[in-house]
Amino acid sequence: MVGFVMSTGEPKITLARDTMFAVVMLVLNGFMGLALLLGGLRYASRPSISSAQRVPRADRALTVLGLVLPNHTRSTPGPVLSPFQMVSSR
């Protein structure tokens, strides 16, 4: 889907990054929400503040590592991954 979005229309520099950010946020929130829901149903527990605080923490950590950190690496200028980073992230 990301490849299709990038291949249509006029070229935009930040389109790939913005598309991946949207995909990451949707997938992570979906998986974490589903995991919390199924865990709550399985163990018949009531929601607690500590479990509600874990989801945003995990989202932030994964988002920083995958989307913010490449903007501040010294291997390539700009908000792009180096070839080594792209290979190691697969």
Backbone as a chain_set.jsonl record, in Angstrom:
{"seq": "MVGFVMSTGEPKITLARDTMFAVVMLVLNGFMGLALLLGGLRYASRPSISSAQRVPRADRALTVLGLVLPNHTRSTPGPVLSPFQMVSSR", "coords": {"N": [[0.823, -1.18, 0.0], [1.96, 1.224, 0.774], [3.895, 1.545, -1.206], [2.223, 1.843, -3.452], [0.908, 4.268, -2.855], [3.081, 5.997, -2.921], [3.836, 5.821, -5.584], [1.958, 7.145, -7.099], [0.715, 10.285, -8.267], [2.27, 13.538, -7.74], [5.771, 13.764, -6.833], [6.576, 13.722, -3.395], [8.506, 14.718, -0.677], [8.229, 13.973, 2.044], [6.265, 12.05, 2.076], [6.52, 9.203, 2.265], [7.527, 8.876, 4.885], [5.461, 10.027, 6.43], [3.342, 8.363, 5.731], [4.244, 5.881, 6.701], [4.359, 6.503, 9.407], [1.634, 6.828, 9.99], [0.727, 4.22, 9.468], [2.205, 2.729, 11.343], [1.251, 3.785, 13.781], [-1.493, 3.114, 13.644], [-1.405, 0.278, 13.499], [0.086, -0.442, 15.815], [-1.478, 0.654, 17.902], [-3.825, -0.771, 17.454], [-3.017, -3.489, 17.864], [-2.075, -3.375, 20.517], [-4.342, -2.474, 21.896], [-6.105, -4.595, 21.35], [-4.695, -6.698, 22.589], [-4.763, -5.856, 25.272], [-7.535, -5.859, 25.689], [-8.228, -8.59, 25.228], [-6.645, -9.792, 27.206], [-7.826, -8.702, 29.486], [-10.398, -9.792, 29.286], [-9.815, -12.516, 29.443], [-8.634, -12.895, 31.974], [-10.495, -11.76, 33.59], [-10.232, -9.209, 34.718], [-10.387, -5.923, 36.113], [-10.075, -2.703, 34.54], [-7.06, -0.923, 35.113], [-5.112, 1.828, 36.308], [-2.353, 1.545, 35.925], [-2.088, -0.308, 33.812], [-3.325, 1.106, 31.793], [-1.529, 3.13, 31.441], [0.634, 1.923, 30.269], [0.338, 1.443, 27.519], [0.531, 3.982, 26.032], [3.196, 4.525, 26.712], [4.64, 2.413, 25.524], [3.919, 2.881, 22.86], [5.117, 5.388, 22.45], [7.847, 4.749, 22.78], [8.345, 2.903, 20.679], [7.675, 4.489, 18.483], [9.536, 6.58, 18.643], [11.938, 5.167, 18.263], [11.57, 4.123, 15.672], [10.702, 6.24, 13.983], [11.466, 8.842, 14.789], [14.164, 8.756, 15.562], [15.68, 8.187, 13.123], [15.781, 10.768, 12.0], [17.778, 12.044, 13.354], [20.181, 10.754, 13.037], [23.604, 10.425, 12.036], [24.508, 9.234, 9.753], [23.292, 9.591, 7.229], [22.276, 12.58, 5.572], [19.381, 14.485, 6.494], [15.88, 13.423, 6.867], [16.093, 10.49, 6.435], [16.67, 6.961, 6.152], [19.767, 5.214, 6.359], [21.32, 2.908, 4.012], [22.229, 0.683, 5.527], [20.659, 0.9, 7.861], [18.122, 0.494, 6.791], [18.292, -2.15, 5.906], [18.819, -3.512, 8.296], [16.485, -3.052, 9.666], [14.587, -4.689, 8.672]], "CA": [[0.0, 0.0, 0.0], [2.848, 2.382, 0.826], [4.47, 1.668, -2.545], [1.2, 2.382, -4.348], [0.701, 5.675, -2.531], [4.254, 6.747, -3.355], [3.995, 5.791, -7.038], [0.945, 7.957, -7.758], [0.75, 11.713, -7.997], [3.57, 14.201, -7.813], [6.657, 13.328, -5.75], [6.631, 14.499, -2.149], [9.649, 14.239, 0.093], [7.856, 13.395, 3.341], [5.101, 11.168, 1.945], [6.812, 7.862, 2.789], [7.634, 8.945, 6.344], [4.14, 10.277, 6.996], [2.53, 7.158, 5.526], [4.701, 4.867, 7.648], [3.948, 6.938, 10.738], [0.214, 6.497, 10.131], [0.593, 2.762, 9.535], [2.744, 2.276, 12.629], [0.343, 4.162, 14.858], [-2.717, 2.313, 13.558], [-1.126, -1.126, 13.822], [0.467, -0.584, 17.22], [-2.641, 0.892, 18.761], [-4.751, -1.887, 17.277], [-2.49, -4.683, 18.539], [-2.035, -3.182, 21.967], [-5.712, -2.439, 22.377], [-6.63, -5.959, 21.295], [-4.029, -7.485, 23.628], [-5.314, -5.466, 26.571], [-8.916, -6.316, 25.764], [-8.253, -10.048, 25.395], [-6.104, -10.104, 28.537], [-8.851, -8.362, 30.474], [-11.483, -10.776, 29.216], [-9.328, -13.831, 29.868], [-8.383, -12.938, 33.409], [-11.626, -11.1, 34.24], [-9.728, -8.136, 35.574], [-10.905, -4.597, 35.84], [-9.013, -1.806, 34.065], [-6.317, -0.211, 36.149], [-4.332, 2.969, 35.822], [-1.018, 1.122, 35.48], [-2.166, -0.915, 32.48], [-3.681, 2.157, 30.837], [-0.349, 3.949, 31.207], [1.64, 1.159, 29.543], [0.149, 1.544, 26.071], [1.204, 5.168, 25.484], [4.645, 4.406, 26.896], [5.152, 1.532, 24.478], [3.755, 3.605, 21.591], [6.159, 6.425, 22.35], [9.16, 4.126, 22.603], [8.444, 2.358, 19.326], [7.622, 5.592, 17.524], [10.821, 7.281, 18.672], [12.961, 4.329, 17.647], [11.343, 3.907, 14.249], [10.364, 7.401, 13.172], [12.158, 10.07, 15.191], [15.599, 8.517, 15.594], [16.334, 8.379, 11.823], [15.988, 12.186, 11.714], [18.91, 12.555, 14.102], [21.389, 9.967, 12.821], [24.624, 11.147, 11.275], [24.948, 8.449, 8.605], [22.789, 10.23, 6.012], [21.631, 13.856, 5.898], [17.935, 14.56, 6.323], [15.069, 12.395, 7.54], [16.093, 9.241, 5.674], [17.47, 5.89, 6.716], [20.899, 4.78, 5.553], [21.086, 1.534, 3.532], [22.42, -0.261, 6.626], [19.502, 0.959, 8.748], [16.975, -0.109, 6.105], [18.476, -3.602, 5.885], [18.726, -4.039, 9.648], [15.14, -2.899, 10.216], [13.683, -5.689, 8.069]], "C": [[0.876, 1.257, 0.0], [3.477, 2.618, -0.548], [3.48, 2.248, -3.531], [0.977, 3.873, -4.104], [1.86, 6.517, -3.047], [4.378, 6.805, -4.877], [2.959, 6.639, -7.766], [1.107, 9.424, -7.374], [2.146, 12.288, -8.11], [4.44, 13.787, -6.639], [6.647, 14.299, -4.564], [7.698, 13.877, -1.262], [9.219, 13.487, 1.349], [6.706, 12.402, 3.269], [5.359, 9.789, 2.545], [6.862, 7.873, 4.306], [6.27, 9.134, 6.987], [3.232, 9.059, 6.866], [2.933, 6.073, 6.513], [4.323, 5.23, 9.082], [2.482, 6.571, 10.976], [0.013, 4.992, 10.271], [1.059, 2.243, 10.886], [1.772, 2.595, 13.762], [-0.943, 3.331, 14.825], [-2.479, 0.874, 13.99], [-0.795, -1.294, 15.295], [-0.712, -0.365, 18.157], [-3.652, -0.232, 18.641], [-4.296, -3.135, 18.015], [-2.494, -4.524, 20.05], [-3.429, -3.122, 22.567], [-6.34, -3.82, 22.404], [-6.01, -6.83, 22.384], [-4.574, -7.145, 25.007], [-6.748, -5.944, 26.744], [-8.992, -7.823, 26.002], [-7.692, -10.474, 26.749], [-7.109, -9.799, 29.632], [-9.998, -9.341, 30.478], [-11.038, -12.135, 29.745], [-9.181, -13.917, 31.383], [-9.444, -12.219, 34.227], [-11.16, -10.004, 35.202], [-10.355, -6.815, 35.175], [-9.765, -3.711, 35.347], [-8.346, -1.09, 35.235], [-5.513, 0.911, 35.502], [-2.987, 2.51, 35.277], [-1.067, 0.486, 34.098], [-2.541, 0.127, 31.424], [-2.493, 3.055, 30.531], [0.702, 3.221, 30.384], [1.519, 1.32, 28.038], [0.792, 2.804, 25.503], [2.718, 5.125, 25.637], [5.255, 3.539, 25.806], [5.022, 2.186, 23.105], [4.851, 4.639, 21.403], [7.522, 5.812, 22.086], [9.337, 3.604, 21.185], [8.426, 3.45, 18.267], [8.952, 6.339, 17.485], [11.89, 6.457, 17.982], [12.789, 4.215, 16.139], [11.187, 5.148, 13.406], [11.128, 8.665, 13.539], [13.667, 9.89, 15.126], [16.268, 8.663, 14.227], [16.552, 9.844, 11.451], [17.267, 12.718, 12.351], [20.163, 11.697, 13.966], [22.347, 10.747, 11.94], [25.039, 10.408, 10.011], [24.491, 9.055, 7.276], [22.12, 11.538, 6.389], [20.125, 13.796, 5.664], [17.202, 13.426, 6.994], [14.957, 11.119, 6.72], [16.954, 8.225, 6.398], [18.641, 5.589, 5.795], [20.597, 3.378, 5.034], [21.244, 0.492, 4.633], [21.211, -0.279, 7.557], [18.279, 0.318, 8.099], [17.089, -1.627, 6.093], [18.282, -4.179, 7.274], [17.331, -3.905, 10.232], [14.159, -3.902, 9.634], [13.718, -6.994, 8.767]], "O": [[0.573, 2.233, -0.687], [3.578, 3.758, -0.999], [3.856, 3.067, -4.37], [0.869, 4.649, -5.054], [1.654, 7.62, -3.553], [4.966, 7.748, -5.407], [3.088, 6.83, -8.975], [1.58, 9.748, -6.285], [3.084, 11.606, -8.525], [3.923, 13.49, -5.562], [6.703, 15.518, -4.727], [7.773, 12.656, -1.121], [9.805, 12.454, 1.675], [6.218, 11.954, 4.307], [4.509, 9.26, 3.26], [6.306, 6.985, 4.953], [5.953, 8.477, 7.979], [2.451, 8.755, 7.767], [2.073, 5.416, 7.099], [4.001, 4.349, 9.88], [2.132, 6.062, 12.041], [-0.78, 4.542, 11.098], [0.39, 1.416, 11.504], [1.509, 1.743, 14.611], [-1.425, 2.895, 15.871], [-3.26, 0.315, 14.76], [-1.33, -2.184, 15.956], [-0.908, -1.128, 19.103], [-4.275, -0.609, 19.634], [-5.087, -3.772, 18.711], [-2.875, -5.442, 20.775], [-3.663, -3.67, 23.644], [-7.026, -4.18, 23.361], [-6.71, -7.61, 23.03], [-4.82, -8.037, 25.819], [-7.131, -6.386, 27.827], [-9.733, -8.281, 26.872], [-8.202, -11.408, 27.369], [-7.229, -10.552, 30.598], [-10.521, -9.691, 31.536], [-11.804, -12.822, 30.42], [-9.566, -14.914, 31.994], [-9.298, -12.086, 35.442], [-11.633, -9.897, 36.333], [-10.794, -6.629, 34.04], [-8.609, -3.944, 35.699], [-8.995, -0.708, 36.208], [-5.279, 0.917, 34.293], [-2.525, 3.034, 34.264], [-0.171, 0.718, 33.287], [-2.108, 0.024, 30.276], [-2.45, 3.679, 29.471], [1.597, 3.871, 29.843], [2.538, 1.332, 27.347], [1.556, 2.693, 24.544], [3.443, 5.635, 24.783], [6.28, 3.899, 25.228], [5.921, 2.06, 22.273], [5.439, 4.75, 20.327], [8.273, 6.312, 21.248], [10.371, 3.839, 20.559], [9.107, 3.329, 17.249], [9.437, 6.691, 16.41], [12.67, 6.992, 17.194], [13.778, 4.212, 15.406], [11.508, 5.122, 12.217], [11.407, 9.485, 12.663], [14.376, 10.791, 14.677], [17.359, 9.229, 14.168], [17.44, 10.135, 10.649], [17.784, 13.749, 11.92], [21.121, 11.896, 14.714], [21.934, 11.628, 11.187], [25.864, 10.925, 9.257], [25.24, 9.028, 6.299], [21.459, 11.61, 7.425], [19.659, 13.13, 4.739], [17.818, 12.563, 7.621], [13.857, 10.709, 6.35], [17.853, 8.581, 7.161], [18.514, 5.699, 4.576], [19.703, 2.715, 5.561], [20.487, -0.478, 4.679], [20.781, -1.346, 7.996], [17.485, -0.33, 8.78], [16.085, -2.321, 6.253], [17.649, -5.224, 7.425], [17.016, -4.584, 11.209], [13.007, -3.956, 10.066], [13.014, -7.924, 8.373]]}, "num_chains": 1, "name": "protein.A"}
